CSV table of C-alpha atoms and ligand atoms in Angstrom, one decimal:
chain,number,residue,atom,x,y,z
A,1,MET,CA,-104.3,-40.7,13.9
A,2,SER,CA,-103.9,-44.0,12.1
A,3,LYS,CA,-103.5,-47.1,14.2
A,4,VAL,CA,-100.1,-48.6,14.4
A,5,LYS,CA,-100.0,-52.4,14.1
A,6,ILE,CA,-97.3,-54.1,16.0
A,7,PRO,CA,-97.3,-57.9,15.5
A,8,VAL,CA,-96.4,-60.2,18.4
A,9,ALA,CA,-93.6,-61.8,16.3
A,10,ALA,CA,-92.4,-61.2,12.7
A,11,PRO,CA,-89.1,-62.2,11.1
A,12,LEU,CA,-86.4,-59.8,9.9
A,13,ILE,CA,-85.1,-60.8,6.4
A,14,THR,CA,-82.5,-58.2,5.6
A,15,GLY,CA,-79.3,-60.3,5.2
A,16,LYS,CA,-78.1,-62.5,2.3
A,17,GLU,CA,-81.1,-64.8,2.3
A,18,LEU,CA,-82.1,-63.9,-1.2
A,19,GLU,CA,-78.6,-64.0,-2.5
A,20,TYR,CA,-78.0,-67.5,-1.1
A,21,VAL,CA,-81.4,-68.8,-2.4
A,22,LYS,CA,-80.5,-67.5,-5.9
A,23,GLU,CA,-77.1,-69.2,-5.8
A,24,CYS,CA,-78.9,-72.4,-4.6
A,25,ILE,CA,-81.4,-72.2,-7.5
A,26,ASN,CA,-78.5,-71.6,-10.0
A,27,SER,CA,-76.7,-74.6,-8.7
A,28,GLY,CA,-79.6,-76.8,-9.7
A,29,TRP,CA,-79.5,-78.7,-6.4
A,30,ILE,CA,-82.6,-77.8,-4.5
A,31,SER,CA,-83.5,-81.0,-2.6
A,32,SER,CA,-81.9,-82.1,0.6
A,33,GLN,CA,-79.1,-83.6,-1.4
A,34,SER,CA,-77.1,-80.4,-1.5
A,35,ASN,CA,-74.2,-78.7,0.2
A,36,TYR,CA,-76.5,-75.9,1.4
A,37,VAL,CA,-78.1,-78.4,3.7
A,38,ASN,CA,-74.8,-79.9,4.9
A,39,GLU,CA,-73.3,-76.4,5.5
A,40,PHE,CA,-76.4,-75.2,7.4
A,41,GLU,CA,-76.4,-78.3,9.5
A,42,SER,CA,-72.7,-78.0,10.4
A,43,ARG,CA,-72.8,-74.3,11.0
A,44,PHE,CA,-75.9,-74.5,13.3
A,45,ALA,CA,-74.5,-77.5,15.2
A,46,ASN,CA,-71.3,-75.5,15.6
A,47,PHE,CA,-73.2,-72.5,16.9
A,48,CYS,CA,-74.7,-74.9,19.6
A,49,GLN,CA,-71.3,-76.3,20.5
A,50,CYS,CA,-72.3,-79.7,19.0
A,51,GLU,CA,-70.6,-81.8,16.3
A,52,TYR,CA,-73.6,-82.9,14.3
A,53,GLY,CA,-76.8,-81.4,13.0
A,54,VAL,CA,-79.7,-83.1,11.2
A,55,THR,CA,-82.2,-80.7,9.6
A,56,THR,CA,-85.9,-81.5,9.4
A,57,ASN,CA,-89.0,-79.9,7.9
A,58,SER,CA,-90.2,-78.6,11.3
A,59,GLY,CA,-89.4,-78.4,15.0
A,60,THR,CA,-92.1,-81.0,15.7
A,61,THR,CA,-90.6,-83.5,13.3
A,62,ALA,CA,-87.2,-82.9,14.8
A,63,LEU,CA,-88.7,-83.9,18.2
A,64,HIS,CA,-90.3,-87.0,16.7
A,65,LEU,CA,-87.1,-87.9,14.9
A,66,ALA,CA,-85.1,-87.5,18.1
A,67,LEU,CA,-87.4,-89.8,20.1
A,68,SER,CA,-87.4,-92.4,17.3
A,69,THR,CA,-83.7,-92.2,17.0
A,70,LEU,CA,-83.5,-93.1,20.7
A,71,ASN,CA,-85.9,-96.0,20.0
A,72,ILE,CA,-88.6,-94.6,22.2
A,73,GLY,CA,-92.0,-96.2,21.4
A,74,SER,CA,-95.1,-98.0,22.7
A,75,TYR,CA,-95.1,-98.8,26.5
A,76,ASP,CA,-92.4,-96.2,27.2
A,77,GLU,CA,-93.0,-93.0,29.2
A,78,VAL,CA,-91.5,-89.6,28.5
A,79,ILE,CA,-91.5,-86.8,31.1
A,80,ILE,CA,-92.3,-83.4,29.9
A,81,PRO,CA,-93.6,-80.1,31.4
A,82,THR,CA,-97.3,-79.6,31.2
A,83,PHE,CA,-96.6,-75.9,30.5
A,84,THR,CA,-95.4,-76.2,26.9
A,85,MET,CA,-96.5,-75.9,23.3
A,86,ILE,CA,-98.6,-78.8,22.0
A,87,ALA,CA,-95.8,-80.1,19.7
A,88,THR,CA,-93.9,-81.4,22.7
A,89,PRO,CA,-96.5,-84.0,23.9
A,90,ASN,CA,-97.6,-84.6,20.3
A,91,SER,CA,-94.2,-85.8,19.3
A,92,VAL,CA,-94.2,-88.3,22.2
A,93,MET,CA,-97.7,-89.5,21.1
A,94,TYR,CA,-96.5,-90.1,17.5
A,95,THR,CA,-94.1,-92.7,18.8
A,96,GLY,CA,-96.8,-94.5,20.8
A,97,ALA,CA,-95.1,-93.6,24.1
A,98,LYS,CA,-97.0,-91.7,26.9
A,99,PRO,CA,-96.2,-88.2,27.9
A,100,VAL,CA,-96.0,-87.8,31.7
A,101,LEU,CA,-96.6,-84.3,32.9
A,102,VAL,CA,-94.8,-82.3,35.5
A,103,ASP,CA,-95.7,-78.8,36.8
A,104,SER,CA,-93.5,-75.7,36.4
A,105,GLU,CA,-91.6,-73.6,38.8
A,106,VAL,CA,-92.8,-70.0,39.3
A,107,ASN,CA,-89.6,-68.1,38.7
A,108,HIS,CA,-88.6,-69.0,35.2
A,109,TRP,CA,-91.7,-70.9,34.1
A,110,ASN,CA,-89.8,-74.1,33.3
A,111,ILE,CA,-90.2,-77.7,34.5
A,112,ASP,CA,-89.9,-78.0,38.3
A,113,VAL,CA,-86.9,-80.1,38.8
A,114,ASN,CA,-88.1,-81.1,42.3
A,115,LYS,CA,-91.3,-82.6,40.9
A,116,ILE,CA,-89.6,-84.9,38.3
A,117,GLU,CA,-88.4,-87.8,40.4
A,118,LYS,CA,-91.8,-88.7,41.7
A,119,GLN,CA,-93.0,-89.3,38.2
A,120,ILE,CA,-90.2,-91.6,37.2
A,121,THR,CA,-91.3,-95.3,36.8
A,122,LYS,CA,-89.8,-98.4,35.3
A,123,LYS,CA,-91.3,-97.3,31.9
A,124,THR,CA,-89.6,-93.9,31.9
A,125,LYS,CA,-87.1,-93.6,29.1
A,126,ALA,CA,-86.5,-89.9,28.6
A,127,ILE,CA,-87.1,-86.3,29.9
A,128,ILE,CA,-87.8,-83.5,27.5
A,129,LEU,CA,-86.7,-80.1,28.8
A,130,VAL,CA,-88.4,-77.1,27.3
A,131,HIS,CA,-86.5,-73.8,27.6
A,132,THR,CA,-89.7,-71.7,27.9
A,133,TYR,CA,-89.8,-68.4,26.0
A,134,GLY,CA,-86.0,-68.5,25.8
A,135,HIS,CA,-85.1,-69.0,29.5
A,136,PRO,CA,-82.9,-72.1,30.0
A,137,VAL,CA,-84.0,-74.9,32.4
A,138,ASP,CA,-81.8,-75.4,35.4
A,139,ILE,CA,-80.2,-78.4,33.7
A,140,ASP,CA,-77.5,-79.8,36.1
A,141,PRO,CA,-79.9,-81.4,38.6
A,142,ILE,CA,-81.8,-82.9,35.7
A,143,LEU,CA,-78.7,-84.4,34.2
A,144,GLU,CA,-77.9,-86.0,37.6
A,145,LEU,CA,-81.4,-87.5,37.9
A,146,ALA,CA,-81.1,-88.8,34.3
A,147,LYS,CA,-77.8,-90.4,35.1
A,148,ASP,CA,-79.2,-92.0,38.3
A,149,TYR,CA,-82.2,-93.5,36.5
A,150,ASN,CA,-80.5,-94.1,33.1
A,151,LEU,CA,-82.8,-91.7,31.2
A,152,TYR,CA,-82.2,-89.9,27.9
A,153,VAL,CA,-82.4,-86.1,28.0
A,154,ILE,CA,-83.8,-84.3,25.0
A,155,GLU,CA,-83.8,-80.5,24.9
A,156,ASP,CA,-86.8,-78.9,23.2
A,157,ALA,CA,-84.9,-75.7,22.4
A,158,ALA,CA,-87.4,-74.5,19.8
A,159,GLU,CA,-87.6,-71.1,21.7
A,160,ALA,CA,-84.0,-70.7,22.8
A,161,HIS,CA,-81.5,-70.5,20.0
A,162,GLY,CA,-78.4,-68.9,21.5
A,163,ALA,CA,-79.4,-69.2,25.1
A,164,GLU,CA,-76.8,-70.3,27.6
A,165,TYR,CA,-76.7,-72.3,30.8
A,166,LYS,CA,-73.6,-71.6,33.0
A,167,GLY,CA,-71.8,-70.2,30.0
A,168,LYS,CA,-72.5,-73.1,27.6
A,169,LYS,CA,-74.9,-73.1,24.7
A,170,ILE,CA,-78.4,-74.5,25.1
A,171,GLY,CA,-78.6,-77.6,22.9
A,172,SER,CA,-75.2,-78.9,24.0
A,173,PHE,CA,-76.6,-80.7,27.1
A,174,GLY,CA,-79.1,-83.2,25.9
A,175,HIS,CA,-78.3,-86.5,24.2
A,176,ILE,CA,-80.2,-84.9,21.4
A,177,SER,CA,-81.6,-81.3,21.2
A,178,CYS,CA,-84.2,-79.9,18.9
A,179,PHE,CA,-84.8,-76.5,17.4
A,180,SER,CA,-87.6,-75.0,15.3
A,181,PHE,CA,-87.1,-72.5,12.4
A,182,TYR,CA,-90.7,-71.5,12.1
A,183,ALA,CA,-91.2,-67.9,11.0
A,184,ASN,CA,-91.7,-66.6,14.5
A,185,LYS,CA,-88.6,-68.3,16.0
A,186,ILE,CA,-85.2,-66.7,16.7
A,187,ILE,CA,-84.0,-67.6,13.2
A,188,THR,CA,-86.2,-69.0,10.5
A,189,THR,CA,-86.3,-71.0,7.3
A,190,GLY,CA,-90.0,-70.3,6.9
A,191,GLU,CA,-90.8,-73.8,8.1
A,192,GLY,CA,-88.1,-76.1,9.4
A,193,GLY,CA,-86.2,-77.6,12.3
A,194,ILE,CA,-83.0,-79.3,13.3
A,195,LEU,CA,-81.7,-81.8,15.9
A,196,VAL,CA,-78.2,-81.4,17.2
A,197,THR,CA,-76.0,-83.9,19.0
A,198,LYS,CA,-72.4,-84.7,20.0
A,199,ASP,CA,-73.0,-88.4,19.3
A,200,LYS,CA,-71.9,-89.5,15.8
A,201,GLU,CA,-74.0,-92.7,15.9
A,202,LEU,CA,-77.2,-90.9,16.9
A,203,ALA,CA,-76.6,-88.3,14.2
A,204,GLU,CA,-76.2,-91.0,11.5
A,205,ARG,CA,-79.2,-92.9,12.7
A,206,ALA,CA,-81.3,-89.7,12.7
A,207,LYS,CA,-80.2,-89.0,9.1
A,208,TRP,CA,-81.1,-92.5,8.1
A,209,LEU,CA,-84.5,-92.4,9.7
A,210,ARG,CA,-85.2,-88.9,8.4
A,211,ALA,CA,-85.2,-90.1,4.8
A,212,HIS,CA,-87.2,-93.3,4.7
A,213,ALA,CA,-84.5,-95.5,6.2
A,214,PHE,CA,-83.4,-96.6,2.8
A,215,GLY,CA,-81.6,-99.9,2.6
A,216,LYS,CA,-77.8,-100.2,2.9
A,217,ASP,CA,-75.4,-102.4,0.9
A,218,GLY,CA,-76.9,-101.7,-2.5
A,219,LYS,CA,-80.5,-102.7,-1.5
A,220,HIS,CA,-81.8,-99.1,-1.7
A,221,PHE,CA,-85.5,-99.9,-1.7
A,222,HIS,CA,-85.3,-102.4,1.1
A,223,HIS,CA,-86.4,-101.0,4.5
A,224,GLU,CA,-85.6,-102.6,7.8
A,225,GLU,CA,-87.1,-99.9,9.9
A,226,LEU,CA,-89.9,-97.4,9.8
A,227,GLY,CA,-88.4,-94.2,8.4
A,228,PHE,CA,-89.9,-90.7,7.7
A,229,GLY,CA,-90.1,-88.1,5.1
A,230,TYR,CA,-88.8,-85.3,7.2
A,231,ARG,CA,-86.1,-83.7,5.0
A,232,MET,CA,-85.4,-79.9,4.7
A,233,SER,CA,-84.9,-78.6,1.2
A,234,ALA,CA,-81.7,-76.8,0.0
A,235,LEU,CA,-83.8,-73.7,-0.6
A,236,GLN,CA,-84.7,-73.5,3.0
A,237,ALA,CA,-81.1,-74.3,4.1
A,238,ALA,CA,-79.8,-71.5,1.8
A,239,PHE,CA,-82.3,-69.1,3.4
A,240,GLY,CA,-81.3,-70.3,6.8
A,241,LEU,CA,-77.6,-69.6,6.1
A,242,GLY,CA,-78.6,-66.0,5.5
A,243,GLN,CA,-80.4,-65.9,8.9
A,244,LEU,CA,-77.5,-67.6,10.6
A,245,ASP,CA,-75.2,-64.8,9.6
A,246,SER,CA,-77.4,-62.6,11.8
A,247,ILE,CA,-78.1,-64.9,14.7
A,248,GLU,CA,-75.8,-63.1,17.2
A,249,ASN,CA,-77.4,-59.8,16.3
A,250,PHE,CA,-80.9,-61.2,16.7
A,251,VAL,CA,-80.1,-62.5,20.1
A,252,ASP,CA,-78.4,-59.3,21.2
A,253,SER,CA,-81.4,-57.3,20.0
A,254,LYS,CA,-83.8,-59.5,21.8
A,255,ARG,CA,-81.8,-59.0,25.0
A,256,ASN,CA,-81.6,-55.3,24.5
A,257,ASN,CA,-85.4,-55.1,23.8
A,258,ALA,CA,-86.0,-57.0,27.0
A,259,LYS,CA,-83.8,-54.6,28.9
A,260,LEU,CA,-85.8,-51.7,27.5
A,261,TYR,CA,-89.1,-53.3,28.3
A,262,LYS,CA,-87.9,-53.9,31.9
A,263,ASP,CA,-86.7,-50.4,32.3
A,264,LEU,CA,-89.9,-48.8,31.0
A,265,LEU,CA,-92.1,-51.2,33.0
A,266,ASN,CA,-90.0,-51.1,36.2
A,267,ASN,CA,-92.4,-48.9,38.2
A,268,LEU,CA,-95.3,-51.3,37.6
A,269,SER,CA,-93.1,-54.2,38.7
A,270,ILE,CA,-92.0,-52.4,41.9
A,271,SER,CA,-95.7,-51.8,42.8
A,272,ASN,CA,-96.4,-55.4,42.0
A,273,LYS,CA,-98.9,-54.5,39.3
A,274,ILE,CA,-97.1,-56.8,37.0
A,275,ILE,CA,-94.3,-59.4,37.2
A,276,LEU,CA,-91.6,-59.2,34.6
A,277,GLN,CA,-89.8,-62.1,32.9
A,278,SER,CA,-86.7,-62.9,34.8
A,279,GLU,CA,-83.2,-64.1,34.2
A,280,ALA,CA,-81.4,-66.5,36.6
A,281,SER,CA,-77.8,-65.7,37.6
A,282,TRP,CA,-76.7,-68.9,35.8
A,283,ALA,CA,-78.7,-68.2,32.7
A,284,LYS,CA,-78.5,-66.2,29.4
A,285,ASN,CA,-82.2,-65.7,28.5
A,286,VAL,CA,-82.8,-64.9,24.9
A,287,TYR,CA,-86.3,-63.6,25.6
A,288,TRP,CA,-87.8,-65.3,22.6
A,289,MET,CA,-91.2,-63.8,23.7
A,290,PHE,CA,-90.8,-61.0,26.2
A,291,SER,CA,-93.6,-61.7,28.7
A,292,ILE,CA,-95.3,-60.4,31.8
A,293,LEU,CA,-97.6,-61.8,34.4
A,294,THR,CA,-100.6,-59.9,35.8
A,295,THR,CA,-101.1,-60.1,39.6
A,296,ASP,CA,-103.8,-59.6,42.2
A,297,SER,CA,-102.7,-55.9,42.2
A,298,THR,CA,-103.1,-55.4,38.5
A,299,PRO,CA,-105.9,-52.8,38.2
A,300,ILE,CA,-107.6,-54.5,35.2
A,301,SER,CA,-107.8,-58.2,34.2
A,302,ARG,CA,-105.3,-59.9,32.0
A,303,ASN,CA,-107.9,-60.2,29.2
A,304,GLN,CA,-108.9,-56.5,29.5
A,305,LEU,CA,-105.2,-55.5,29.3
A,306,MET,CA,-104.8,-57.6,26.1
A,307,ASP,CA,-108.0,-56.1,24.7
A,308,ASN,CA,-106.8,-52.6,25.4
A,309,LEU,CA,-103.5,-53.3,23.7
A,310,ALA,CA,-105.3,-54.7,20.7
A,311,SER,CA,-107.4,-51.6,20.4
A,312,ASP,CA,-104.2,-49.6,20.2
A,313,GLY,CA,-102.8,-51.8,17.4
A,314,ILE,CA,-100.6,-53.9,19.6
A,315,GLU,CA,-100.9,-57.7,19.1
A,316,THR,CA,-100.2,-59.9,22.1
A,317,ARG,CA,-100.6,-63.6,23.0
A,318,THR,CA,-101.9,-65.5,26.0
A,319,PHE,CA,-99.5,-68.1,27.4
A,320,PHE,CA,-99.8,-71.8,26.6
A,321,TYR,CA,-102.8,-73.6,27.9
A,322,PRO,CA,-101.2,-76.4,30.0
A,323,ILE,CA,-101.3,-79.8,28.3
A,324,HIS,CA,-103.4,-81.4,31.0
A,325,THR,CA,-106.2,-78.9,30.1
A,326,GLN,CA,-106.1,-79.7,26.4
A,327,PRO,CA,-109.1,-81.6,25.0
A,328,THR,CA,-106.7,-84.0,23.2
A,329,TYR,CA,-105.0,-84.9,26.4
A,330,SER,CA,-108.0,-85.1,28.7
A,331,ASN,CA,-107.1,-88.7,29.8
A,332,LEU,CA,-103.7,-87.9,31.1
A,333,ASN,CA,-102.8,-87.4,34.8
A,334,LYS,CA,-106.2,-86.5,36.0
A,335,THR,CA,-105.1,-87.2,39.6
A,336,HIS,CA,-102.4,-84.6,39.6
A,337,ASN,CA,-102.5,-80.9,40.3
A,338,PHE,CA,-100.5,-78.4,38.3
A,339,PRO,CA,-101.1,-75.1,40.2
A,340,ILE,CA,-98.2,-73.2,38.9
A,341,SER,CA,-98.8,-74.0,35.2
A,342,GLU,CA,-102.5,-73.0,35.6
A,343,TYR,CA,-101.5,-69.8,37.4
A,344,LEU,CA,-99.0,-68.9,34.6
A,345,SER,CA,-101.5,-69.7,31.9
A,346,LYS,CA,-104.2,-67.4,33.4
A,347,SER,CA,-101.8,-64.5,34.2
A,348,GLY,CA,-99.3,-64.4,31.3
A,349,ILE,CA,-99.1,-62.2,28.2
A,350,ASN,CA,-96.5,-62.4,25.5
A,351,LEU,CA,-95.7,-58.9,24.3
A,352,PRO,CA,-94.5,-58.0,20.8
A,353,SER,CA,-91.0,-59.6,20.5
A,354,GLY,CA,-90.2,-60.1,16.8
A,355,ASN,CA,-86.8,-59.5,15.3
A,356,ASN,CA,-88.2,-56.4,13.5
A,357,LEU,CA,-89.4,-54.7,16.7
A,358,THR,CA,-88.0,-51.2,17.1
A,359,VAL,CA,-87.2,-49.0,20.2
A,360,LYS,CA,-90.0,-46.7,19.2
A,361,ASN,CA,-92.4,-49.7,19.2
A,362,ILE,CA,-91.4,-50.7,22.7
A,363,GLU,CA,-91.7,-47.1,24.0
A,364,TYR,CA,-95.1,-46.9,22.5
A,365,ILE,CA,-96.2,-50.3,24.0
A,366,CYS,CA,-94.9,-49.4,27.5
A,367,ASP,CA,-96.4,-46.0,27.4
A,368,LYS,CA,-99.8,-47.6,26.7
A,369,ILE,CA,-99.3,-50.3,29.4
A,370,ASN,CA,-98.3,-47.6,32.0
A,371,ASN,CA,-101.4,-45.7,31.1
A,372,TYR,CA,-103.8,-48.6,31.5
A,373,LEU,CA,-102.3,-49.7,34.8
A,374,LYS,CA,-101.9,-46.3,36.4
B,401,LIG,C1,-92.5,-73.8,18.1
B,401,LIG,C2,-92.3,-74.9,19.0
B,401,LIG,C3,-92.2,-76.3,18.6
B,401,LIG,C4,-92.6,-76.7,17.2
B,401,LIG,O1,-92.0,-76.2,16.2
B,401,LIG,P1,-92.6,-76.2,14.7
B,401,LIG,O2,-91.5,-75.8,13.8
B,401,LIG,O3,-93.8,-75.3,14.7
B,401,LIG,O4,-93.1,-77.6,14.4
B,401,LIG,C5,-92.0,-77.2,19.5
B,401,LIG,N1,-91.8,-76.9,20.8
B,401,LIG,C6,-91.8,-75.7,21.3
B,401,LIG,C7,-91.6,-75.4,22.7
B,401,LIG,C8,-92.1,-74.6,20.4
B,401,LIG,O5,-92.2,-73.4,20.9
């Protein structure tokens, strides 16, 4: 029998993407100076219950632009979870500020709210929340802390388009929130990103910095601040409008897929051979990457399980390596312990979760897992 090959994440491009891109080409306006960009920005911002959207050429540059828009730079500190993708701390480093790491909580794998306050100093300017694998952070206590200490809150929502906290859309809580449209994210523009905000002045400043901070009052090539070349092209925005038509469907299908995974792996969860990704009562998890943890009772090691899946044509991923274990960040926070992040990193597996995943795929994957862990 031929081997099936199920990728860990692949996009689904079956809407009007091509039609919109053709229209865009025919319009002759393919740079960022196009209505496709404006329309994509306002529609995505609207989806996030925000007034303003500023597209960028990646999720990473959206984060860097957000920090720069808030004037965060040298001598400042920004609190982030150590359990995150490398772009989160990198965006802080690009500004000259220092990322300060906090461990995660064990239930939803997000920053541990109870461990943040100890890390706040006079230099702290902002907290970046990461909604890990699509599960929202418990935001209210963090907003309170931020208020008490006069800190900005930035949501890194690169993995959580459409997720909700207490019935409101993720992205609508931070002073600025950032999303990625990389090909494996919930919707894609190939490469790309956006920041959304409810604050008109922040949006205008972000737009200005995004495109070289050109001079105002007729002095176009006169620059009073360090700007960036972070624009998204109209071709990408046109493609993104096609994806945006389907965003509710993508989110629904991710949630349905997660439910099916949970049903089919329930026995292994009951016997504690694996731990399934959870959803808090106050959360709408969009399960960007449906994930499991191995335990002391798992009959084989995490790596062995991944190898077995690979030999049956099923691609998986390990979890993130925490930032404090990354060679590029070896000088940070050596004195702290991050036991939960290390535990998650050693135990976790992202299972196939792309928008093109089928019910048959999930049945096949769970059948294999049930077999290996019998
Ligand atoms: C994907 C991702 C990013 C970066 O997005 P790019 O578009 O790849 O630059 C940032 N933060 C998190 C948590 C991500 O998962």
